[in-house]
Amino acid sequence: MKLNDTAISCRNLQISYEADPVIHSVDMEVTPGQLVAIIGENASGKSTLLRGLARLQKLDDGDLYLRGTRCDELHDREFARRVAYLPQTPSVVPDMSVRALVERGRTPHFPTYAVNGSAVDRVEVDNALEQVGLTASADRSLKILSGGELQRAWVAFALVRSPEVLLLDEPTSHLDVRYQRELMQLLSELKEKGIAIIVAMHDISLAIAFADRVIGLDSGKIAFDRFADSENILEDLGNVLHSKLLSFRTTEGSLAVVPDWHVDKTP
Amino acid sequence: MTANMSRNVFAVLLLTGVAFVSSLVFGTTVFDLSEIFRGLFIPDSGFERAVIWEMRFPRSLSAALVGASLGLAGAILQITTRNPLADPAILGISALSGLVLAIVTVMIPSAHAYLRVVACITGGVCGSLLILQVSSGMNSPLRITMVGFAIGAFASACIVGLITGSRVVLEFALGFLAGGLYGASWNDAVLWVLWLPVVVVVFLLLLRRLNNLSLGDDIAQNLGEKPARTRAYAIIFCGFITGIAVSISGLVSFVGLASPHIAGNLVGRNGFTFLFGSMLSGMFIVLGADTFARVIISPSELPAGILTAIIGAPILVYLVRKEV
């Protein structure tokens, strides 16, 4: 695959956190329209890798490319227009309306010192709100939204800038099953539009069901990188998570994976 | 912004206007509106002119400037340090500004009023730089708060030491430590001319960056901003406006802390409206406090600095409990 065909890629990425190496020599390539799940145990480096890809973390070594262009050559604001990153949902909810939040997400497109956007930006805000299904709630305060709505508001915040790459850290944690499904379906729709999406997540069943590719991260190294429906994925996942897993085909024929909790409740 | 909040912006604006007019009306002599009009606009109107134009009007302008500065600095500091209890007093900026003033006053007792202004602004700006430098790593809002608090306590102790050590400046000391507008004149009011252009320019340069900073450093950076730099510029700017406030009124507490919360409850915590609302709330508190300070034990007066909390605290408690 030529580098120009990838939405985002990295070569030999190395990141330390307070002198401790966290990410060791990671190579990865994600093409436009691909949904990639990063799976790994706590402290395996998932968040750090995402932050590295978002240029929020100083790289010890390695190169980052957007459509074949080295990211070092990109100005902060251009990079911001092309790569949107969402940290794990912050515990402090900003005191503003949904629309105000989404408008802020559009700021990389504003002229350098502008506080507000143009008519074009406002149309984009409306589109993003519609895409996540929050048009009716646009003027409500973020403080009174449900967990699922809040997460969708943040997704609208990220996609309103029409990014090429969307990086999400644990977007489904704290969500009920229904909202988890809704959010992953929303991401699937976004990828159809050609956005490359990389999601760090804990939930293996969601990853297998919705992602095109699963990357296993173990102590800061890529342990495996497979298509989500490949045969060996169960074993690979089990090794990375140090747990026994069960897999089965649903009645519709798709692969499902769950942990084998194996609890003996007989007295 | 909801309809409710637009209405509240208007209400805050109106209340601040009322507080300003009241500060012209009340004092040792109570004037009616037509007397105030004559005093303001007719140069040879005798007694009214002497009291209103030469004394009350510049004093009210000064009080408004103090309130606007402290309210704005409080709001910006609460955003940048992500600490709802931050204000120029708690972060030590007021005390550092005051310390430089105290040093200059002790060394040059006959210092010209403008030299004192320069001392206060220098103290505020250098104080902010010092806090940023010592808390190295402008990425840690909590560290900035702690370092500011420590340096501020140190500076306050030095001020008291200097003042009690050198007895020449007792009158200055009382007015300065309690905070108040006694003797505020056109010399002070004219600082608006310095303040306004700086604030306008800073708003143009920093407003969007501050808005984005309030979403968290990572998100701000992913929006193409430089959070540490924004924070540093914003804190230095707070040093400047706090310096202006200290040069007029000494150490007025509570205004910087309370105004952002009053504004946040009434007009929301988003963008320009929040900063403007906090500025107006600060003006309202200081104008109200100064008016009361002149009326309560008339013809003598109290330091307004001790009345800011008396005006502001009930409003704050009411709003926080009501959670508009």
XYZ file of C-alpha atoms in Angstrom:
591
model
C 0.000 0.000 0.000
C 1.337 3.438 -0.871
C 1.634 5.892 1.993
C -0.543 8.417 0.148
C -3.468 6.022 0.325
C -3.437 5.995 4.116
C -5.409 8.550 6.075
C -2.990 8.414 8.980
C 0.099 6.358 9.546
C 3.066 6.212 11.839
C 6.522 4.691 11.592
C 8.599 3.573 14.535
C 6.599 5.655 16.997
C 8.218 5.870 20.428
C 6.762 7.779 23.353
C 7.869 8.061 26.967
C 5.952 9.317 29.922
C 8.185 10.938 32.551
C 11.223 9.028 31.239
C 9.424 5.676 31.215
C 9.043 4.337 27.687
C 5.334 3.686 27.093
C 5.110 3.126 23.351
C 7.830 1.079 21.694
C 8.342 1.312 17.987
C 4.755 1.237 16.751
C 4.048 1.099 13.026
C 0.494 1.411 11.820
C -1.496 2.544 8.818
C -5.188 3.309 8.680
C -6.973 3.900 5.390
C -9.862 6.311 4.854
C -13.183 4.751 5.764
C -11.687 2.242 8.158
C -12.824 1.790 11.756
C -9.963 0.464 13.852
C -10.297 -0.615 17.482
C -7.270 -0.572 19.749
C -7.576 -3.179 22.478
C -5.225 -3.652 25.381
C -5.120 -3.915 29.141
C -4.999 -0.895 31.402
C -1.603 0.818 31.089
C -0.854 -0.967 27.819
C -0.437 2.433 26.176
C -3.760 2.822 24.322
C -4.397 6.380 25.467
C -0.772 7.388 25.013
C -0.774 6.022 21.468
C -3.930 7.989 20.626
C -2.453 11.119 22.186
C 0.696 10.568 20.188
C -1.307 10.292 16.978
C -3.117 13.505 17.964
C 0.241 15.264 18.499
C -0.610 15.847 22.149
C 2.393 13.891 23.308
C 6.020 14.568 22.520
C 7.474 11.820 20.352
C 10.872 10.382 21.347
C 11.256 9.047 17.875
C 9.286 8.112 14.804
C 7.252 9.892 12.184
C 3.598 10.668 11.784
C 1.993 11.061 8.366
C -1.364 12.382 7.159
C -2.058 11.219 3.620
C 1.648 10.790 3.114
C 2.582 14.264 4.406
C 4.857 14.342 7.399
C 2.939 15.958 10.242
C 5.972 17.996 11.309
C 5.334 20.071 8.211
C 1.757 20.868 9.212
C 0.813 23.971 11.159
C -1.126 23.330 14.390
C -4.344 24.705 12.968
C -4.116 22.736 9.749
C -3.450 19.576 11.727
C -6.457 20.468 13.897
C -8.687 20.757 10.837
C -7.674 17.281 9.724
C -7.421 15.269 12.931
C -10.072 15.400 15.653
C -9.365 13.852 19.041
C -11.721 13.211 21.927
C -10.313 12.274 25.329
C -12.327 10.072 27.635
C -15.418 12.098 28.396
C -14.307 14.707 30.920
C -15.992 14.511 34.291
C -16.554 18.265 34.287
C -19.338 19.073 31.854
C -18.928 22.543 30.346
C -21.736 24.926 31.256
C -23.019 25.743 27.772
C -25.538 24.695 25.173
C -25.023 21.800 22.768
C -24.826 24.229 19.869
C -22.215 26.383 21.620
C -20.045 23.320 22.187
C -20.331 22.160 18.588
C -19.531 25.675 17.350
C -16.303 25.550 19.331
C -15.411 22.359 17.524
C -15.418 24.341 14.313
C -12.778 26.856 15.504
C -9.875 25.385 13.481
C -11.713 26.669 10.382
C -12.183 30.196 11.733
C -9.831 32.985 10.642
C -6.878 33.222 13.041
C -8.306 35.685 15.560
C -12.023 35.229 14.919
C -14.197 34.260 17.851
C -17.232 33.264 15.824
C -17.605 31.464 12.542
C -19.192 32.490 9.266
C -22.520 31.403 7.787
C -20.755 28.365 6.291
C -19.574 27.346 9.740
C -23.093 27.664 11.121
C -24.419 25.396 8.382
C -21.730 22.860 9.261
C -22.793 23.064 12.912
C -26.398 22.348 11.915
C -25.273 19.408 9.768
C -23.191 17.924 12.566
C -26.066 18.285 15.023
C -28.382 16.563 12.576
C -25.903 13.785 11.940
C -25.755 12.857 15.620
C -29.491 13.376 16.052
C -29.300 16.331 18.421
C -31.007 18.993 16.293
C -33.975 19.151 18.651
C -31.696 19.473 21.692
C -29.357 22.058 20.152
C -30.229 24.824 22.585
C -30.376 22.694 25.703
C -27.623 22.879 28.295
C -25.046 20.091 28.245
C -25.678 19.715 31.958
C -29.140 18.244 31.454
C -28.282 15.743 28.703
C -28.243 11.983 29.250
C -24.903 10.202 29.077
C -25.620 9.001 25.560
C -26.664 12.436 24.329
C -23.622 14.042 25.916
C -21.297 11.609 24.177
C -23.039 12.297 20.854
C -22.653 16.040 21.454
C -18.903 15.494 21.819
C -18.859 13.428 18.632
C -20.629 16.291 16.844
C -17.991 18.609 18.325
C -15.304 16.422 16.737
C -16.886 15.838 13.338
C -18.077 19.401 12.705
C -14.599 20.282 11.453
C -14.887 17.575 8.732
C -11.791 15.732 9.883
C -9.992 13.065 7.870
C -9.135 11.217 11.048
C -11.169 10.783 14.220
C -9.384 9.561 17.361
C -11.618 8.504 20.245
C -10.502 7.384 23.684
C -12.994 5.025 25.336
C -16.105 6.684 23.893
C -18.438 3.969 25.145
C -17.338 3.691 28.755
C -20.039 4.866 31.192
C -22.718 4.241 28.556
C -25.588 1.768 28.776
C -25.791 -0.975 26.175
C -28.320 0.903 24.062
C -26.173 4.037 23.953
C -23.056 1.965 23.270
C -24.790 0.496 20.213
C -26.077 3.895 19.072
C -22.651 5.442 19.360
C -20.913 2.626 17.479
C -23.588 2.772 14.767
C -22.935 6.507 14.479
C -19.213 5.816 14.061
C -20.017 3.218 11.385
C -21.998 5.875 9.476
C -19.106 8.312 9.763
C -16.604 5.823 8.418
C -18.857 5.317 5.371
C -18.140 8.973 4.600
C -14.459 8.197 4.339
C -13.288 9.250 7.813
C -10.587 7.048 9.294
C -11.612 6.269 12.864
C -9.357 4.911 15.577
C -11.020 3.981 18.863
C -9.308 2.864 22.046
C -11.716 0.596 23.866
C -12.097 -2.035 26.559
C -15.187 -3.755 25.252
C -14.050 -6.627 23.043
C -17.575 -7.580 21.986
C -18.203 -4.079 20.635
C -14.799 -4.007 18.965
C -15.370 -7.295 17.145
C -18.926 -6.347 16.171
C -18.253 -2.856 14.808
C -14.581 -2.470 13.933
C -13.039 -3.438 10.601
C -9.679 -4.051 12.182
C -8.531 -4.755 15.718
C -5.062 -3.804 16.919
C -3.895 -5.479 20.117
C -1.542 -3.452 22.262
C 0.575 -5.176 24.904
C 3.054 -3.167 27.014
C 3.323 -0.509 24.352
C 3.965 -2.869 21.452
C 1.597 -3.998 18.753
C 0.867 -7.640 19.579
C -1.429 -8.241 16.623
C -3.213 -6.335 13.885
C -6.032 -8.292 12.257
C -9.320 -7.886 10.484
C -12.117 -8.224 12.981
C -13.599 -11.307 11.332
C -10.370 -13.274 10.996
C -10.169 -16.756 12.497
C -7.223 -16.268 14.886
C -8.544 -13.192 16.557
C -9.945 -15.021 19.553
C -6.572 -16.442 20.501
C -4.778 -13.143 19.863
C -7.232 -11.201 22.001
C -6.995 -13.774 24.756
C -3.203 -13.446 24.812
C -3.248 -9.661 24.910
C -5.877 -9.511 27.651
C -4.511 -12.495 29.557
C -8.003 -13.953 29.781
C -9.961 -16.827 28.368
C -12.525 -15.743 25.783
C -15.509 -17.422 24.162
C -16.665 -16.849 20.625
C -19.805 -17.841 18.746
C -21.660 -16.970 15.591
C -24.885 -15.029 16.064
C -28.010 -16.162 14.236
C -27.207 -13.530 11.606
C -23.806 -15.146 11.166
C -21.572 -12.445 12.631
C -18.775 -13.220 15.053
C -19.345 -12.437 18.728
C -16.705 -12.595 21.446
C -17.241 -12.455 25.196
C -15.003 -13.108 28.215
C -15.315 -16.541 29.771
C -15.913 -15.406 33.320
C -16.052 -18.993 34.537
C -17.539 -18.632 37.984
C -18.417 -21.748 39.932
C -21.549 -20.932 41.920
C -22.431 -24.437 43.046
C -22.110 -24.648 46.801
C -27.600 31.415 25.043
C -31.135 30.914 26.249
C -33.780 33.639 26.252
C -33.530 33.628 30.036
C -29.861 34.464 29.861
C -30.292 37.282 27.322
C -32.798 38.773 29.721
C -30.312 38.385 32.567
C -27.544 40.115 30.611
C -29.861 43.063 30.203
C -30.813 42.944 33.884
C -27.171 42.930 35.022
C -26.419 45.837 32.695
C -29.373 47.770 34.081
C -28.498 47.038 37.719
C -24.932 48.171 37.166
C -26.255 51.384 35.620
C -28.531 51.896 38.606
C -25.620 51.270 40.984
C -23.568 53.857 39.105
C -26.278 56.511 39.259
C -26.935 55.716 42.940
C -23.268 56.245 43.679
C -23.681 59.772 42.296
C -26.919 60.416 44.183
C -25.947 59.275 47.681
C -23.292 60.656 49.979
C -23.035 63.275 52.673
C -25.353 65.374 50.513
C -28.124 63.631 48.566
C -28.676 65.035 45.095
C -31.628 64.504 42.805
C -31.217 63.588 39.170
C -31.566 67.112 37.807
C -28.835 68.323 40.157
C -26.621 65.480 39.015
C -27.305 66.396 35.397
C -26.326 69.994 36.067
C -23.230 68.930 37.959
C -22.102 66.707 35.117
C -22.870 68.894 32.135
C -22.973 72.537 33.200
C -19.478 73.793 34.096
C -20.513 76.799 36.205
C -23.245 75.233 38.332
C -21.443 75.956 41.595
C -21.855 73.490 44.464
C -23.193 70.611 42.337
C -20.338 71.006 39.915
C -17.782 70.992 42.715
C -19.140 67.868 44.380
C -20.335 65.818 41.427
C -17.846 66.628 38.719
C -14.798 67.010 40.932
C -15.505 64.309 43.512
C -18.309 61.836 43.010
C -18.180 61.245 39.292
C -14.447 60.454 39.137
C -14.788 58.365 42.254
C -17.646 56.355 40.738
C -15.669 55.898 37.540
C -12.751 54.684 39.639
C -14.956 52.301 41.606
C -16.359 50.941 38.350
C -12.839 50.459 37.019
C -11.770 48.580 40.128
C -14.844 46.348 39.921
C -14.452 45.726 36.202
C -10.773 44.856 36.602
C -11.248 42.497 39.515
C -14.351 40.882 38.015
C -12.620 40.304 34.698
C -9.391 39.078 36.292
C -11.358 36.680 38.500
C -13.241 35.220 35.542
C -10.099 34.790 33.457
C -8.162 33.248 36.336
C -10.973 30.813 37.080
C -10.960 29.713 33.444
C -7.195 29.452 33.089
C -6.479 27.712 36.376
C -9.661 25.649 36.101
C -10.216 26.473 39.755
C -13.555 27.947 40.826
C -11.918 29.559 43.855
C -9.216 31.423 41.946
C -9.061 35.210 42.005
C -6.297 37.826 41.932
C -6.170 37.924 45.726
C -5.962 34.164 46.233
C -3.369 33.751 43.479
C -1.216 36.366 45.185
C -1.281 38.810 42.278
C -2.908 41.615 44.303
C -0.427 41.157 47.124
C 2.586 41.243 44.780
C 1.234 44.369 43.145
C 0.712 45.873 46.594
C 4.175 44.851 47.740
C 5.873 46.791 44.963
C 3.636 49.759 45.783
C 4.530 49.502 49.470
C 8.249 49.367 48.671
C 8.002 52.416 46.433
C 5.908 54.301 48.996
C 8.318 53.569 51.826
C 11.353 54.493 49.756
C 9.850 57.581 48.131
C 7.120 58.857 50.496
C 6.340 61.784 48.216
C 6.009 59.625 45.109
C 3.775 61.062 42.418
C 0.430 59.319 41.949
C 1.457 58.040 38.521
C 4.626 56.511 39.877
C 2.406 54.528 42.228
C 0.291 53.358 39.294
C 3.425 52.252 37.489
C 4.562 50.453 40.655
C 1.264 48.590 40.974
C 1.131 47.538 37.335
C 4.772 46.479 37.445
C 4.055 44.518 40.602
C 1.013 42.836 39.073
C 2.706 41.903 35.811
C 6.024 40.866 37.353
C 4.125 39.024 40.070
C 2.274 37.028 37.429
C 5.525 36.277 35.639
C 7.077 35.180 38.928
C 4.173 32.865 39.699
C 4.340 31.367 36.215
C 8.103 30.995 36.440
C 8.108 29.349 39.861
C 5.260 27.022 38.965
C 7.258 26.124 35.821
C 5.232 24.040 33.484
C 2.325 26.314 32.769
C 0.460 23.115 32.058
C -0.444 22.529 35.664
C -3.328 24.760 36.769
C -3.248 23.349 40.296
C 0.442 24.094 40.699
C -0.088 27.674 39.574
C -2.784 28.059 42.229
C -0.629 26.620 45.006
C 2.469 28.595 44.061
C 0.421 31.797 43.719
C -1.161 31.225 47.093
C 2.234 30.718 48.760
C 3.893 33.699 47.071
C 0.864 35.857 47.869
C 1.001 34.953 51.551
C 4.709 35.772 51.553
C 4.091 39.125 49.863
C 1.264 40.029 52.250
C 3.526 39.344 55.203
C 6.201 41.562 53.643
C 3.679 44.357 53.116
C 2.575 44.302 56.739
C 6.204 44.112 57.843
C 7.192 47.081 55.700
C 4.257 49.172 56.772
C 4.598 48.536 60.490
C 8.379 48.833 60.286
C 8.271 52.291 58.742
C 5.756 54.404 60.599
C 5.706 57.247 58.119
C 2.969 55.784 55.990
C 0.257 54.893 58.437
C -2.509 56.703 56.601
C -1.581 55.008 53.368
C -1.440 51.671 55.131
C -4.930 51.752 56.591
C -6.623 52.690 53.342
C -4.495 50.303 51.372
C -4.837 47.159 53.471
C -8.572 47.419 54.030
C -9.103 48.517 50.446
C -11.268 51.445 49.520
C -11.843 54.405 47.276
C -11.238 57.186 49.758
C -9.726 60.089 47.856
C -10.190 58.527 44.420
C -10.035 61.365 41.909
C -9.676 62.112 38.211
C -6.091 60.895 38.543
C -7.555 57.427 39.078
C -10.585 57.652 36.815
C -8.410 58.588 33.883
C -6.852 55.113 34.037
C -9.873 53.951 32.043
C -8.063 55.457 29.068
C -5.191 53.043 29.615
C -7.380 50.102 30.581
C -9.953 50.112 27.829
C -7.713 49.770 24.754
C -5.641 47.043 26.414
C -8.745 45.089 27.346
C -10.223 45.424 23.855
C -7.013 44.229 22.206
C -6.648 41.340 24.631
C -10.262 40.315 24.053
C -9.643 40.232 20.322
C -6.491 38.162 20.724
C -7.426 35.894 23.595
C -11.181 35.431 23.704
C -11.398 32.445 21.393
C -8.326 30.887 22.979
C -9.800 31.288 26.467
C -13.081 29.795 25.267
C -11.294 26.740 24.005
C -9.041 26.511 27.041
C -12.127 26.139 29.212
C -12.758 22.785 27.494
C -9.477 21.373 28.806
C -5.887 21.569 27.613
C -5.979 18.491 25.384
C -9.106 19.583 23.570
C -7.834 23.148 23.202
C -4.603 21.862 21.715
C -6.477 19.571 19.365
C -8.396 22.658 18.209
C -5.068 24.118 17.126
C -4.418 26.330 20.164
C -1.381 26.496 22.444
C -2.888 26.123 25.934
C 0.246 26.866 27.966
C 0.904 30.046 26.020
C -2.720 31.181 26.279
C -2.624 30.574 30.017
C 0.607 32.533 30.434
C -0.635 35.524 28.420
C -3.963 35.499 30.227
C -2.366 35.458 33.681
C 0.028 38.275 32.760
C -2.948 40.282 31.496
C -4.677 39.663 34.836
C -1.554 41.024 36.513
C -1.894 44.204 34.495
C -5.561 44.877 35.257
C -5.172 43.812 38.883
C -2.298 46.291 39.153
C -4.572 49.072 37.939
C -7.230 48.080 40.473
C -4.725 47.931 43.343
C -3.322 51.345 42.447
C -6.801 52.836 42.860
C -8.261 50.944 45.766
C -5.592 48.932 47.551
C -6.434 45.353 48.448
C -10.147 44.834 47.812
C -11.014 41.218 48.442
C -13.945 39.032 47.430
C -14.871 40.867 44.213
C -12.637 38.752 41.978
C -13.879 35.575 43.579
C -17.599 36.333 43.656
C -18.184 38.168 40.367
C -17.516 35.183 38.065
C -19.912 33.026 40.054
C -22.614 35.663 40.033
C -22.133 36.085 36.277
C -21.931 32.347 35.672
C -25.252 31.835 37.392
C -26.983 34.673 35.606
C -25.574 34.654 32.077
C -23.783 31.301 31.736
C -20.106 30.537 31.508
C -19.658 30.830 27.796
C -17.365 33.211 25.984
C -17.687 36.955 25.896
C -20.998 37.056 27.773
C -19.407 35.415 30.783
C -16.402 37.757 30.906
C -18.588 40.801 30.315
C -21.105 39.637 32.928
C -18.321 39.117 35.444
C -16.989 42.603 34.718
C -20.426 44.119 35.292
C -20.968 42.106 38.478
C -17.653 43.377 39.804
C -18.635 46.950 38.965
C -21.969 46.488 40.710
C -20.375 45.132 43.890
C -17.686 47.812 44.164
C -20.041 50.688 43.287
C -22.568 49.400 45.815
C -19.931 48.876 48.479
C -18.474 52.330 47.960
C -21.878 54.002 48.122
C -22.692 52.221 51.379
C -19.247 53.032 52.715
C -19.997 56.744 52.296
C -23.565 56.641 53.602
C -23.472 54.353 56.632
C -21.505 56.556 59.027
C -21.855 59.823 57.072
C -20.242 62.334 57.143
C -17.354 60.002 57.906
C -16.801 56.870 55.798
C -15.814 53.208 56.006
C -13.279 51.505 53.742
C -15.274 50.081 50.811
C -13.045 47.005 50.858
C -14.744 45.680 53.959
C -18.205 46.236 52.453
C -17.686 44.341 49.193
C -18.358 41.096 50.977
C -21.413 42.580 52.670
C -22.902 43.438 49.272
C -21.572 40.447 47.361
C -21.907 37.563 49.781
C -25.717 37.527 50.038
C -26.067 37.754 46.254
C -23.591 34.951 45.781
C -25.185 32.682 48.361
C -28.661 33.333 46.970
C -27.620 32.569 43.392
C -25.596 29.497 44.253
C -28.515 28.066 46.226
C -31.023 28.935 43.529
C -28.833 27.579 40.693
C -30.559 29.580 37.947
